[in-house]
Amino acid sequence: MKILVISVTGLLIGFTAPAATAQQEPVISDANAGAQLYYDHGCYACHGYSGYGRVDLNNTGSPWLVNEEIFRAFLRARADVAPVLPSTSMPNYPANALSDEGVNDIFAYIRSLPNNQPDSADIPALRTILESAEQREYKP
Amino acid sequence: MSSKKPEQPKDPSATTVDRRGFLKGAATGAAALAVTPVARAQEPSAYRASFTAPSYQQMQRDAGLVELPAPDSRGVVRPGSDLMVQALKEMGIEFVASNNGSSFEGIQESIANYGSPPNHMPEFITALHEESSVDMANGYAKAEGRPMAVMLHGTLGIQHASMSIFQAYNTGTPMLLIVGRDVGFIQAHTADDMAAMCRSFTKWDAQPTTLSECIDTLHEAYRQAVTPPTGPAMVVIDIELQKEEAQDFDLPRFRPAVIEGVDTATAKDIAEKLLNASNPRLETGMFRTPKGIGAAVELAELIGASTSTTSTGGPMGFPQRHPLCGPGAESNYDYVLGLEADASDLSLKRPIVNSLTAQRDVMGIGFGSLREDYAPAPPGSEPTPLDRSPRQPQGTVLKVDAQASIPLIIGELSRLITPAKQREIEQRKARHARTNRETFLTALRVAVEEKKKGWDLSPVSTARIYAELWPLIMNEDWCLASPSNFSGAHHRELWEHNKPYSFLGTQGAGGMGYGPGACVGAALAARSRGRFVVNVQPDGDLNYSPGALWTAVHHELPMLTVMHNNRAWHQEYMFLQYLAGVRGRGTDRGHIGCVLRDPFIDYSKMAQAYGMDSEGPIENPALLTAALDRGVRSVKNGKPYLIDVVTQPR
């Protein structure tokens, strides 16, 4: 636990840095297996099937997603009986509920999610929304 | 379904008392109920004597073995129910929604046959469940700012409807609930005091004993419903009153409610403060009717005040794209007036139903949201980039209707404004308009960048549904009648809410099953007014009350339903996962009881079963625009339409 606390403290300090600058390390686990676990454990309920949801995971550059070890520490430190990182929404994932290997696979899956944010100028609906709002005048 | 049946002569062998006598003796009967069952069996009370075993004719009727009356058997030429329907006409009741029942068949028959043309003002709207019928009245009243009526069949109808009455009460929605009472028929369907079952969450109720009282109570129920604190009002009407011969009874004229605002001195004081301020501000909330919005717009324009809005969070709000709506050119407001909203100087806020709790909650249920000290969040209280205004500390609050007060303030202002002041106001309005426009567009650009995330991925993002839909309806007179809290509420940032009915807000008490009925109610209001109703329909919600789809088809309502089909009750799913994590147990079993899979539900086929044109399920987002376009065209051609879209959870 002491090691965990130290590493999490370090992460908290690191978290103050701009999220997008977090250095992403290579992925080595099984993204396909992770996809099934992502579904089975209901990660999609908050984070969406594609990593976009109430809380985005997809290409956020989050420091919690730098490597498997940090991600695992994060999942194990949530709303437990004695949480290191208390949360009112993100569940804790203890080892008896989700193995280290499983965590690594989910990590691999999250890191494999496609970044899908096309240029809004290339999306007709969004382009129309902007253009019409600029042209439209209020009418009672 | 009740069928037309002959008036049956009373069985002379039955031990019964006259209904009037029974009503007068109700207190005696109630006291008799308190004795032991043995004692009651030995000493028949007036209460017991009034309830007889069903006659042979009644049992025949129950079994559907009825014979049509002989052509010359019509003895009643001016039934009391005709006068009741005439009273509804004179109060301007457009619709009566109901799942039919024998205890109000007199009124139902009068709606169907009385008047020229019959079944018009009010029109009978067929609901497949009482809960939906009340939701229809809720949606209609939110859109129009005035009540429609619902008829409920005795104890059963009230209990089926109670959930939606509770929701309507929580939002203070005015509606007229008519309950049929037939003491001589099925005993489980009647009671001494049926309105007591929901007295804690209705504003007012009455059980008249004569035709004259009945008309008076219908009038009073309407006035009570629309007078702050607004809410549902209930009248229990005996079947015999509906069927009795009215003879030459003179129908009294309906007197509309008189709703008072501030007194003249207060109005003058407010006018002077607004006029003396260099940067006045109006914080606005949900007005009672569209007239309130019109008055608020007139006041804002007269004084040149920047104005907040709740129109992205609920109905009857200040128009979002009005040039004065927004933070204004400067935020150093020196006099802030709240109109049905909190404000740092003075707020005019009409009382809400919580103020009735001590009077109405006679059973001491103590509903959490109806405690007198509970302050419900106003519509749109959740700030978005488009309607955020600086949170003001609470100033003085006058418990008075803002809508009724504004004309008095305007009258005072009109007398006080000088030409020099007028020029100053016009310059301020121009500055506000420029800033507010830029604020709106800046927020919209930010929102667009946020909404494009996962645009091309499957399942379809909830943002894409709202974004694809908006260009197709922006030039229509549209109304988003479904709650949007479970589907991301993306309209709040992408659409423009300029009409009293642009968005009808949430369920009221967070109860499921509200959406389909409420959208049908809004569509009833829309049908004759050339409007277009949008229903972004969560799958969990639809499964409570799918029969409302049939009502939409049956009455040819302009309603486009787009399913937010995330195949689960995701809010609960997230709660379960969290708790499993807290307890250090399997988060992979959080779905149990929370998901709608094995099998998936086919909502397109469900709609087709109710006769509604539909398509889906759509999982490929590239297919969405064309489907929405087909749906919009169908609705504009008079046919409601459903598109099943498999979506991201939120």
Short mmCIF file of N, CA and C in Angstrom, two decimals, chain B residues 211-328:
data_model
loop_
_atom_site.label_atom_id
_atom_site.label_comp_id
_atom_site.label_asym_id
_atom_site.label_seq_id
_atom_site.Cartn_x
_atom_site.Cartn_y
_atom_site.Cartn_z
N LEU B 211 -76.47 18.48 -9.27
CA LEU B 211 -76.01 18.95 -10.57
C LEU B 211 -75.48 20.38 -10.48
N SER B 212 -76.18 21.18 -9.71
CA SER B 212 -75.75 22.57 -9.55
C SER B 212 -74.36 22.63 -8.92
N GLU B 213 -74.19 21.84 -7.85
CA GLU B 213 -72.86 21.79 -7.22
C GLU B 213 -71.80 21.29 -8.20
N CYS B 214 -72.20 20.36 -9.01
CA CYS B 214 -71.25 19.76 -9.95
C CYS B 214 -70.70 20.81 -10.92
N ILE B 215 -71.59 21.62 -11.47
CA ILE B 215 -71.12 22.66 -12.40
C ILE B 215 -70.24 23.66 -11.65
N ASP B 216 -70.67 24.03 -10.46
CA ASP B 216 -69.88 24.98 -9.67
C ASP B 216 -68.49 24.43 -9.38
N THR B 217 -68.42 23.13 -9.03
CA THR B 217 -67.11 22.57 -8.68
C THR B 217 -66.23 22.39 -9.92
N LEU B 218 -66.83 22.12 -11.05
CA LEU B 218 -66.01 22.07 -12.28
C LEU B 218 -65.39 23.44 -12.54
N HIS B 219 -66.21 24.47 -12.41
CA HIS B 219 -65.69 25.83 -12.59
C HIS B 219 -64.59 26.13 -11.58
N GLU B 220 -64.86 25.78 -10.32
CA GLU B 220 -63.88 26.10 -9.28
C GLU B 220 -62.60 25.28 -9.46
N ALA B 221 -62.75 24.02 -9.89
CA ALA B 221 -61.56 23.20 -10.12
C ALA B 221 -60.67 23.84 -11.17
N TYR B 222 -61.27 24.38 -12.21
CA TYR B 222 -60.47 25.02 -13.25
C TYR B 222 -59.74 26.24 -12.67
N ARG B 223 -60.50 27.04 -11.92
CA ARG B 223 -59.87 28.24 -11.34
C ARG B 223 -58.74 27.85 -10.39
N GLN B 224 -58.99 26.84 -9.57
CA GLN B 224 -57.96 26.40 -8.63
C GLN B 224 -56.72 25.90 -9.39
N ALA B 225 -56.95 25.16 -10.45
CA ALA B 225 -55.82 24.58 -11.19
C ALA B 225 -54.89 25.65 -11.76
N VAL B 226 -55.48 26.77 -12.24
CA VAL B 226 -54.66 27.77 -12.93
C VAL B 226 -54.19 28.90 -12.02
N THR B 227 -54.69 28.92 -10.79
CA THR B 227 -54.31 29.99 -9.87
C THR B 227 -53.10 29.54 -9.04
N PRO B 228 -52.06 30.36 -8.98
CA PRO B 228 -50.89 29.95 -8.17
C PRO B 228 -51.26 29.69 -6.72
N PRO B 229 -50.76 28.62 -6.13
CA PRO B 229 -49.90 27.61 -6.75
C PRO B 229 -50.69 26.71 -7.69
N THR B 230 -50.29 26.67 -8.93
CA THR B 230 -51.01 25.87 -9.93
C THR B 230 -50.80 24.38 -9.68
N GLY B 231 -51.74 23.58 -10.16
CA GLY B 231 -51.60 22.13 -10.00
C GLY B 231 -52.86 21.40 -10.39
N PRO B 232 -52.83 20.08 -10.31
CA PRO B 232 -54.01 19.29 -10.68
C PRO B 232 -55.14 19.49 -9.68
N ALA B 233 -56.37 19.61 -10.19
CA ALA B 233 -57.56 19.68 -9.34
C ALA B 233 -58.52 18.57 -9.77
N MET B 234 -59.23 18.01 -8.78
CA MET B 234 -60.03 16.80 -9.04
C MET B 234 -61.48 17.00 -8.63
N VAL B 235 -62.38 16.54 -9.49
CA VAL B 235 -63.81 16.54 -9.16
C VAL B 235 -64.33 15.11 -9.34
N VAL B 236 -64.95 14.58 -8.30
CA VAL B 236 -65.54 13.24 -8.34
C VAL B 236 -67.02 13.39 -8.63
N ILE B 237 -67.47 12.78 -9.71
CA ILE B 237 -68.85 12.99 -10.16
C ILE B 237 -69.61 11.66 -10.20
N ASP B 238 -70.69 11.60 -9.46
CA ASP B 238 -71.51 10.39 -9.43
C ASP B 238 -72.18 10.15 -10.78
N ILE B 239 -72.30 8.88 -11.10
CA ILE B 239 -72.91 8.52 -12.38
C ILE B 239 -74.35 9.01 -12.46
N GLU B 240 -75.03 9.04 -11.33
CA GLU B 240 -76.44 9.48 -11.37
C GLU B 240 -76.56 10.96 -11.69
N LEU B 241 -75.61 11.74 -11.26
CA LEU B 241 -75.63 13.16 -11.62
C LEU B 241 -75.44 13.33 -13.13
N GLN B 242 -74.63 12.45 -13.70
CA GLN B 242 -74.39 12.52 -15.15
C GLN B 242 -75.66 12.16 -15.92
N LYS B 243 -76.46 11.25 -15.34
CA LYS B 243 -77.59 10.72 -16.09
C LYS B 243 -78.92 11.39 -15.75
N GLU B 244 -78.94 12.18 -14.71
CA GLU B 244 -80.24 12.72 -14.31
C GLU B 244 -80.73 13.79 -15.29
N GLU B 245 -82.01 13.95 -15.29
CA GLU B 245 -82.66 14.92 -16.18
C GLU B 245 -82.43 16.33 -15.62
N ALA B 246 -81.82 17.18 -16.41
CA ALA B 246 -81.50 18.52 -15.93
C ALA B 246 -82.70 19.46 -16.03
N GLN B 247 -83.70 19.04 -16.80
CA GLN B 247 -84.90 19.86 -17.00
C GLN B 247 -84.52 21.28 -17.42
N ASP B 248 -84.94 22.28 -16.67
CA ASP B 248 -84.68 23.66 -17.11
C ASP B 248 -83.56 24.31 -16.31
N PHE B 249 -82.65 23.46 -15.82
CA PHE B 249 -81.52 23.99 -15.04
C PHE B 249 -80.75 25.02 -15.88
N ASP B 250 -80.51 26.15 -15.27
CA ASP B 250 -79.84 27.25 -15.98
C ASP B 250 -78.34 27.16 -15.71
N LEU B 251 -77.59 26.89 -16.75
CA LEU B 251 -76.14 26.71 -16.58
C LEU B 251 -75.49 28.04 -16.18
N PRO B 252 -74.83 28.09 -15.03
CA PRO B 252 -74.21 29.36 -14.64
C PRO B 252 -73.02 29.69 -15.54
N ARG B 253 -72.78 30.97 -15.71
CA ARG B 253 -71.66 31.41 -16.55
C ARG B 253 -70.33 31.18 -15.82
N PHE B 254 -69.32 30.77 -16.58
CA PHE B 254 -67.99 30.55 -15.99
C PHE B 254 -67.29 31.88 -15.77
N ARG B 255 -66.79 32.04 -14.56
CA ARG B 255 -66.01 33.24 -14.24
C ARG B 255 -64.54 32.86 -14.18
N PRO B 256 -63.69 33.42 -15.05
CA PRO B 256 -62.27 33.06 -15.04
C PRO B 256 -61.62 33.44 -13.71
N ALA B 257 -60.50 32.82 -13.44
CA ALA B 257 -59.75 33.11 -12.22
C ALA B 257 -59.19 34.53 -12.28
N VAL B 258 -59.17 35.17 -11.14
CA VAL B 258 -58.54 36.49 -11.04
C VAL B 258 -57.22 36.31 -10.28
N ILE B 259 -56.13 36.54 -10.96
CA ILE B 259 -54.81 36.32 -10.36
C ILE B 259 -54.15 37.68 -10.17
N GLU B 260 -53.82 37.96 -8.95
CA GLU B 260 -53.33 39.30 -8.63
C GLU B 260 -51.81 39.36 -8.63
N GLY B 261 -51.31 40.55 -8.97
CA GLY B 261 -49.88 40.79 -8.93
C GLY B 261 -49.54 41.72 -7.78
N VAL B 262 -48.44 42.43 -7.92
CA VAL B 262 -48.02 43.36 -6.87
C VAL B 262 -49.00 44.52 -6.80
N ASP B 263 -48.99 45.22 -5.67
CA ASP B 263 -49.85 46.39 -5.58
C ASP B 263 -49.22 47.56 -6.33
N THR B 264 -49.99 48.61 -6.49
CA THR B 264 -49.55 49.74 -7.31
C THR B 264 -48.29 50.41 -6.75
N ALA B 265 -48.23 50.53 -5.44
CA ALA B 265 -47.06 51.18 -4.83
C ALA B 265 -45.80 50.38 -5.09
N THR B 266 -45.90 49.07 -4.98
CA THR B 266 -44.72 48.23 -5.24
C THR B 266 -44.32 48.30 -6.71
N ALA B 267 -45.34 48.29 -7.56
CA ALA B 267 -45.04 48.38 -9.00
C ALA B 267 -44.32 49.69 -9.31
N LYS B 268 -44.74 50.76 -8.69
CA LYS B 268 -44.09 52.05 -8.94
C LYS B 268 -42.66 52.05 -8.41
N ASP B 269 -42.47 51.44 -7.25
CA ASP B 269 -41.13 51.36 -6.67
C ASP B 269 -40.19 50.58 -7.58
N ILE B 270 -40.67 49.46 -8.08
CA ILE B 270 -39.84 48.64 -8.98
C ILE B 270 -39.53 49.43 -10.25
N ALA B 271 -40.54 50.10 -10.79
CA ALA B 271 -40.33 50.87 -12.02
C ALA B 271 -39.27 51.95 -11.82
N GLU B 272 -39.32 52.60 -10.70
CA GLU B 272 -38.34 53.67 -10.44
C GLU B 272 -36.93 53.11 -10.33
N LYS B 273 -36.81 51.96 -9.67
CA LYS B 273 -35.48 51.37 -9.50
C LYS B 273 -34.92 50.88 -10.85
N LEU B 274 -35.78 50.30 -11.65
CA LEU B 274 -35.33 49.87 -12.97
C LEU B 274 -34.88 51.07 -13.80
N LEU B 275 -35.65 52.13 -13.68
CA LEU B 275 -35.37 53.31 -14.49
C LEU B 275 -34.12 54.05 -14.02
N ASN B 276 -33.89 54.04 -12.72
CA ASN B 276 -32.74 54.76 -12.18
C ASN B 276 -31.44 53.96 -12.31
N ALA B 277 -31.55 52.69 -12.58
CA ALA B 277 -30.34 51.88 -12.71
C ALA B 277 -29.66 52.17 -14.04
N SER B 278 -28.34 52.17 -14.02
CA SER B 278 -27.62 52.38 -15.28
C SER B 278 -27.47 51.07 -16.05
N ASN B 279 -27.56 49.94 -15.32
CA ASN B 279 -27.46 48.64 -15.99
C ASN B 279 -28.41 47.66 -15.29
N PRO B 280 -29.71 47.82 -15.53
CA PRO B 280 -30.67 46.90 -14.89
C PRO B 280 -30.60 45.52 -15.51
N ARG B 281 -31.03 44.55 -14.74
CA ARG B 281 -30.95 43.16 -15.17
C ARG B 281 -32.25 42.45 -14.79
N LEU B 282 -32.75 41.60 -15.70
CA LEU B 282 -33.90 40.76 -15.40
C LEU B 282 -33.47 39.31 -15.36
N GLU B 283 -33.68 38.66 -14.22
CA GLU B 283 -33.50 37.21 -14.15
C GLU B 283 -34.88 36.61 -14.33
N THR B 284 -35.05 35.78 -15.33
CA THR B 284 -36.39 35.26 -15.61
C THR B 284 -36.44 33.75 -15.47
N GLY B 285 -37.59 33.26 -15.02
CA GLY B 285 -37.80 31.83 -14.88
C GLY B 285 -38.97 31.37 -15.73
N MET B 286 -39.70 30.40 -15.21
CA MET B 286 -40.82 29.81 -15.95
C MET B 286 -42.10 30.57 -15.63
N PHE B 287 -42.66 31.21 -16.65
CA PHE B 287 -43.90 31.96 -16.46
C PHE B 287 -45.10 31.01 -16.51
N ARG B 288 -46.24 31.54 -16.10
CA ARG B 288 -47.44 30.72 -16.03
C ARG B 288 -47.98 30.38 -17.41
N THR B 289 -48.03 31.36 -18.28
CA THR B 289 -48.61 31.17 -19.61
C THR B 289 -47.77 31.96 -20.62
N PRO B 290 -48.01 31.76 -21.91
CA PRO B 290 -47.27 32.55 -22.91
C PRO B 290 -47.43 34.06 -22.73
N LYS B 291 -48.55 34.49 -22.18
CA LYS B 291 -48.73 35.94 -21.96
C LYS B 291 -47.66 36.49 -21.02
N GLY B 292 -47.24 35.68 -20.09
CA GLY B 292 -46.20 36.11 -19.16
C GLY B 292 -44.88 36.38 -19.88
N ILE B 293 -44.59 35.52 -20.85
CA ILE B 293 -43.35 35.72 -21.62
C ILE B 293 -43.46 37.01 -22.43
N GLY B 294 -44.62 37.19 -23.05
CA GLY B 294 -44.81 38.41 -23.83
C GLY B 294 -44.64 39.65 -22.98
N ALA B 295 -45.16 39.58 -21.77
CA ALA B 295 -45.03 40.73 -20.86
C ALA B 295 -43.57 40.94 -20.47
N ALA B 296 -42.84 39.84 -20.23
CA ALA B 296 -41.43 39.97 -19.84
C ALA B 296 -40.60 40.56 -20.98
N VAL B 297 -40.90 40.13 -22.20
CA VAL B 297 -40.19 40.68 -23.37
C VAL B 297 -40.47 42.18 -23.47
N GLU B 298 -41.72 42.56 -23.29
CA GLU B 298 -42.08 43.98 -23.37
C GLU B 298 -41.35 44.79 -22.30
N LEU B 299 -41.27 44.23 -21.10
CA LEU B 299 -40.58 44.94 -20.02
C LEU B 299 -39.09 45.07 -20.32
N ALA B 300 -38.47 43.98 -20.77
CA ALA B 300 -37.03 44.02 -21.06
C ALA B 300 -36.75 45.06 -22.14
N GLU B 301 -37.58 45.08 -23.16
CA GLU B 301 -37.36 46.03 -24.26
C GLU B 301 -37.63 47.47 -23.82
N LEU B 302 -38.60 47.63 -22.96
CA LEU B 302 -38.94 48.98 -22.51
C LEU B 302 -37.82 49.59 -21.68
N ILE B 303 -37.18 48.75 -20.87
CA ILE B 303 -36.16 49.27 -19.96
C ILE B 303 -34.74 49.01 -20.45
N GLY B 304 -34.62 48.18 -21.51
CA GLY B 304 -33.30 47.88 -22.05
C GLY B 304 -32.45 47.06 -21.11
N ALA B 305 -33.06 46.06 -20.51
CA ALA B 305 -32.34 45.22 -19.55
C ALA B 305 -31.89 43.92 -20.21
N SER B 306 -30.65 43.52 -19.91
CA SER B 306 -30.24 42.17 -20.31
C SER B 306 -31.01 41.17 -19.45
N THR B 307 -31.18 39.97 -20.02
CA THR B 307 -32.13 39.04 -19.41
C THR B 307 -31.61 37.62 -19.47
N SER B 308 -31.83 36.87 -18.41
CA SER B 308 -31.49 35.44 -18.43
C SER B 308 -32.70 34.66 -18.91
N THR B 309 -32.49 33.37 -19.14
CA THR B 309 -33.61 32.53 -19.59
C THR B 309 -33.49 31.13 -19.01
N THR B 310 -34.65 30.48 -18.87
CA THR B 310 -34.68 29.05 -18.54
C THR B 310 -35.27 28.26 -19.69
N SER B 311 -35.30 28.86 -20.86
CA SER B 311 -36.00 28.22 -21.98
C SER B 311 -35.28 26.97 -22.48
N THR B 312 -34.00 26.80 -22.17
CA THR B 312 -33.32 25.57 -22.57
C THR B 312 -33.56 24.45 -21.56
N GLY B 313 -34.21 24.78 -20.45
CA GLY B 313 -34.44 23.78 -19.41
C GLY B 313 -35.90 23.43 -19.20
N GLY B 314 -36.81 24.21 -19.75
CA GLY B 314 -38.22 23.94 -19.55
C GLY B 314 -39.08 24.94 -20.30
N PRO B 315 -40.41 24.79 -20.20
CA PRO B 315 -41.30 25.63 -20.99
C PRO B 315 -41.48 27.02 -20.38
N MET B 316 -42.15 27.87 -21.13
CA MET B 316 -42.56 29.20 -20.68
C MET B 316 -41.39 30.06 -20.22
N GLY B 317 -40.31 29.98 -20.98
CA GLY B 317 -39.13 30.78 -20.65
C GLY B 317 -38.93 31.91 -21.64
N PHE B 318 -38.11 32.86 -21.26
CA PHE B 318 -37.78 34.01 -22.11
C PHE B 318 -37.09 33.50 -23.38
N PRO B 319 -37.40 34.09 -24.56
CA PRO B 319 -36.83 33.58 -25.82
C PRO B 319 -35.29 33.65 -25.81
N GLN B 320 -34.70 32.52 -26.14
CA GLN B 320 -33.24 32.41 -26.02
C GLN B 320 -32.48 33.32 -26.97
N ARG B 321 -33.01 33.51 -28.19
CA ARG B 321 -32.28 34.35 -29.15
C ARG B 321 -32.79 35.79 -29.19
N HIS B 322 -33.61 36.16 -28.23
CA HIS B 322 -33.98 37.57 -28.16
C HIS B 322 -32.70 38.39 -27.97
N PRO B 323 -32.57 39.52 -28.65
CA PRO B 323 -31.31 40.29 -28.57
C PRO B 323 -30.91 40.66 -27.14
N LEU B 324 -31.87 40.74 -26.24
CA LEU B 324 -31.53 41.11 -24.86
C LEU B 324 -31.24 39.90 -23.98
N CYS B 325 -31.40 38.69 -24.52
CA CYS B 325 -31.17 37.49 -23.72
C CYS B 325 -29.69 37.14 -23.71
N GLY B 326 -29.11 37.15 -22.56
CA GLY B 326 -27.68 36.87 -22.42
C GLY B 326 -27.12 37.73 -21.30
N PRO B 327 -25.81 37.68 -21.15
CA PRO B 327 -25.21 38.43 -20.04
C PRO B 327 -25.22 39.94 -20.25
N GLY B 328 -25.41 40.37 -21.50
CA GLY B 328 -25.39 41.81 -21.78
C GLY B 328 -23.97 42.34 -21.94
#
